[in-house]
Amino acid sequence: MKHIFSILILATVLSSCERDISTEGPSLFDIYGDFSVKQALDVSNRSVDFAAGETTTFTAEFSKSVNWELTITGNTSGAQKLITGFSKELDYETALWDGSTTIFPMFKEEACSVELFIPSDSVTLTETLAVKTVKTNEGFLISDFEDGFNPNWEHFFQSGVNFSTATDGAPQGNSFYNMAGTCGWDWLIGMVNIPASAYGSSTFVELPENADKVYFNVLLNLPEGITNSKLLIRFKEDDNNDGVFSDGIEDEYTLWFDDLDYGWQQISVKYSDLLAGGENAAEPKGNGVHNPNLLNYIDILLLADPSTGFSQVDMDYMIFTENEPLNP
Amino acid sequence: MAKNILLTALLLLFSASAFSQENQKKFWVSGTARGLFNLDELNSQVGDSTTAPKSEYGHTLVDLSANIRPNKNTFIRTTLRVRNEYGGFWGSGITFDVRELYLKGLIANSVRYQIGDINYKLTPFTFYNNTEELYENSLDIFNMYADIFHYDLFYDNNNSWRQQGIATDFSLSFREGIEELQFNMFSSRLNFGGGATDDRLFFGGNVTMVQSKHFSAGVNYINLMDIAGTSKSTEQFENPVVTGTYKFSTELNDVDLELTGESGVSRSSIENHATAPVNEDFFNYAKLSADLKPFDVTLSMAYRNVGPEFRSVGAQARRLKYTTQSSFYTRYTNNEIVRPIGMWDIYNDASIYNTKISEGLDNYYPQYNNVDPYGLATPNRKGFDFSLARVDDQGRYTVNLDYGMLSDVIGQGIDDLRKYNTISAQSEVNVHQFIEGFDRKVLVQLGYIQTQTKRTSSLLPEANSDLNSQRINAGITIQLTGDLDLMAGYESFVSTGNDQIADRNQFDEIKNLVPYEVDLSETITGVGLRYMFNENNDLQILWQEYNWSNSKYFNLDNSRLEEKPDYGFNRIAVAFKMKF
């Protein structure tokens, strides 16, 4: 019996130990009370060298969890990055900016305004920062049109049509490619042919073999009022490694756009998701395997019903990325 | 090619087995086999012409264990799993896996060891695989699927976790003073190092002093530790736990008394991390049991006080993952919304279960267990549990009554403490033993569990909590002929109310308290036939119907209420199970 009492006494002593904290977690008085800003909006890095891999974090703390919208706007370019969330605080998990863009154009080296808006309480907090250098994107760049039309590319334009580079409103850099014109006798208005040889080899050998890891990205713009444009992008592979694409016996995959939204938009497609055929999917005619590294030609065709008159689609920043879509 | 190699290996195994039978069982083959076929039908209460309503699937598999005893002190086992999905022919859908591999033996007739796959546990506060929600007290007709994945996930071994490493134990006997000192140790590897992740080891053991059959005491130690230098990471997680245990038993007249208990401390930290906190806390647990032999009644009373910052990864790891998405009929309705998890998934979906131990307190399902989601080691709980059990000495019935009255140790977000009450009544009645001359076995199972979380705040009404869950089940198994049983069961689960649920960051700190609400109602009805070839071999044909409804579905992933239409399932299943 004496053992029982000894142990009970020991247990009582142990259970009577005190802890030096009285509550855990944020105060419910704060959570259910009126909204207030406990820590103002702050920026961890006010002059961000994105090209060097730097990022910047926005921090703020509220009295309770709320929906919030953070908007970073380039003062010169008008570029916008939007970050939204529902939380009690902004931190590196919820509000980190790597220099990427949500609404084109992309950011330039410029001063930016930062606005944090809490819709439920109509509270706005502001800050500023500067983009010291812009974000660089890893990948195989086909063209950003900053140096004009690549002289090693080929093209075909209908009579009276001439695609050209333009500068007004480029989503990336200062220039984009303006594809526009009228053709009253044919669906094809103009075509650009991009051979792999323009990059030093008969195929795009820099691309990985695994089609699940390769993304084709391009920025496209459909101007307001244009309703008839159709864009076909063809990816022609040299399956038999003879240096040329042979129609009918080698794989040709396509992207077909006839319902683009108005304005600049990003198109990113995993190479393995490309389908054979144009408007209508068909069986590939070569080895039936998506082979990015055997890509021999990329054709870009602007089409429109000849009876509908003028048509236009603009293009910029065509790039292959690896493992993930372009994060512009 | 792989298939041919495997077939050749199997032939060699069998031929070796036949040969070895002449050689005093140095080699023998054992294993399990099962075949399972399900025909499921989703019943959506809103128009759903998008989701295919019916799904048929199943598999057959064999776990073939090669048992090798090269000498009297060494035993080796490897188990090969051959699985064929329903509809797979000529190699399609067939998989081959090495399911387990270990060797064990005895050194110098005194030290036992096991290397490779090990099942290990220590105490409920150090290293313990707590049973998942809804499994205990489930009816025979509903727990067949859970039993299958318990076997598949190595849960079916007495609350141990399956690890890969080494374990050893030995004991020292004494002539006087104390009877024995027992030593147990283990070490396992949870992460592979390299890249940005360190090697992570989980190791520990205990020393138990057995003074006599009346008294024993022990010390337990476990630690989960990242090994610095095994990767580029400079931050190392560490969670040592030290506890002391005791057990005292005596007999007073016709009453067997037993006092057991455990107390300990823990520390959880990330070395070289600028902002990670250090969590340190303690716990105390004691249980007094009295076996009133003349009445076939056992009474017990337990007290626990587990600190809010007590962390013990081996004891607080949960079997059931918190997920808002199952792998089975993931989406439904014409809007293709994500189908919410329910009791059906907990009973049937092995993909929502953990097999690995990892740091941190995982999210849990408050509707199913808000009282002690991390078992006895649930942090921030104190109070008493009472239990009364009667096992009829003639085997006619068992009755278990439990009552728990716990509370927070410290408040969450407010000084007011939550109170947690649990009432449970479970019984199994062998009806045939009450009726003289009735020669068919009839087993009736009845169960009722109610849990309540309640907090009343006079200062802040929004801080009030009132979350109630109730589970009722009733089942019957009737022997139709010698080996053929008819089984039927009904289970209802209802959960209503609200609470503030902790939303933790990567350091386990509560960063927010989210206003959780629920209005859940679930039912399962089932009827089936079971033919017992023998105790290791049965065939079951089952029909089950399930219904789910929750007018307040709260998604803890995004802390929001979401609208989820009612749904249900019908199932016809055929299951064959065998051990050999």
Short mmCIF file of C-alpha atoms in Angstrom, two decimals, chain A residues 1-4 7-8 10-11 13-19 21-29 31-33 64-65 67 85-89 92-94, chain B residues 215 246 248 250 259 263 281-282 284 303 305-309 380 409-415 455 459-460 462-463 500 506 510-513 515 558-560:
data_model
loop_
_atom_site.label_atom_id
_atom_site.label_comp_id
_atom_site.label_asym_id
_atom_site.label_seq_id
_atom_site.Cartn_x
_atom_site.Cartn_y
_atom_site.Cartn_z
CA MET A 1 0.00 0.00 0.00
CA LYS A 2 2.80 2.37 0.81
CA HIS A 3 3.96 2.11 -2.82
CA ILE A 4 0.56 3.26 -4.00
CA ILE A 7 3.30 6.98 -6.48
CA LEU A 8 0.11 8.93 -5.99
CA LEU A 10 4.63 11.60 -7.05
CA ALA A 11 1.86 11.88 -9.61
CA VAL A 13 3.56 16.55 -7.52
CA LEU A 14 4.15 16.11 -11.22
CA SER A 15 0.64 17.14 -12.14
CA SER A 16 0.92 20.27 -10.07
CA CYS A 17 3.71 21.62 -12.27
CA GLU A 18 2.77 24.98 -13.71
CA ARG A 19 3.17 26.28 -17.23
CA ILE A 21 1.75 30.49 -20.70
CA SER A 22 -1.92 31.28 -20.26
CA THR A 23 -3.29 31.07 -23.79
CA GLU A 24 -2.07 29.91 -27.17
CA GLY A 25 -2.82 31.26 -30.60
CA PRO A 26 -4.06 34.66 -31.65
CA SER A 27 -6.61 36.39 -29.46
CA LEU A 28 -10.21 35.69 -30.36
CA PHE A 29 -10.97 39.25 -29.30
CA ILE A 31 -10.26 37.80 -34.62
CA TYR A 32 -13.89 38.64 -33.85
CA GLY A 33 -13.34 42.27 -33.05
CA LYS A 64 -8.10 38.99 -37.96
CA SER A 65 -8.07 36.92 -41.11
CA ASN A 67 -9.46 38.57 -47.87
CA GLY A 85 -5.13 35.69 -50.19
CA PHE A 86 -7.16 35.08 -47.08
CA SER A 87 -5.03 35.29 -43.97
CA LYS A 88 -4.18 37.26 -40.89
CA GLU A 89 -0.81 38.29 -42.15
CA TYR A 92 6.99 35.16 -47.42
CA GLU A 93 4.57 32.25 -47.75
CA THR A 94 1.65 34.34 -48.94
CA PHE B 215 6.15 -3.39 -9.30
CA TYR B 246 5.58 2.73 -13.63
CA PHE B 248 2.16 -1.27 -9.50
CA THR B 250 -1.62 -5.82 -5.86
CA LEU B 259 -1.77 1.52 -11.03
CA SER B 263 5.24 11.22 -17.11
CA ASP B 281 6.48 20.91 -22.34
CA PHE B 282 5.59 17.99 -20.10
CA ASN B 284 1.50 13.32 -16.69
CA TYR B 303 -5.99 11.18 -15.37
CA ASN B 305 -2.42 16.42 -18.30
CA VAL B 306 -0.65 16.93 -21.61
CA GLY B 307 0.89 20.33 -22.17
CA PRO B 308 0.00 22.47 -25.19
CA GLU B 309 3.57 22.41 -26.43
CA ASN B 380 -3.47 20.75 -24.42
CA VAL B 409 -4.97 22.98 -20.24
CA ILE B 410 -4.75 26.54 -21.44
CA GLY B 411 -7.21 28.48 -23.55
CA GLN B 412 -6.89 28.88 -27.28
CA GLY B 413 -7.31 32.52 -28.19
CA ILE B 414 -9.13 33.27 -24.95
CA ASP B 415 -8.77 32.38 -21.27
CA ARG B 455 -16.85 26.51 -24.47
CA LEU B 459 -16.87 38.10 -22.49
CA LEU B 460 -17.00 37.16 -26.17
CA GLU B 462 -18.26 34.57 -30.77
CA ALA B 463 -15.80 32.44 -28.82
CA GLN B 500 -12.61 27.41 -33.52
CA GLN B 506 5.20 24.98 -40.32
CA ILE B 510 -1.21 28.49 -34.05
CA LYS B 511 -1.35 31.33 -36.53
CA ASN B 512 -5.12 31.53 -36.74
CA LEU B 513 -8.28 30.10 -35.21
CA PRO B 515 -14.51 29.40 -37.29
CA ASN B 558 -9.06 27.36 -47.35
CA SER B 559 -11.00 28.10 -44.15
CA ARG B 560 -14.28 28.55 -45.95
#
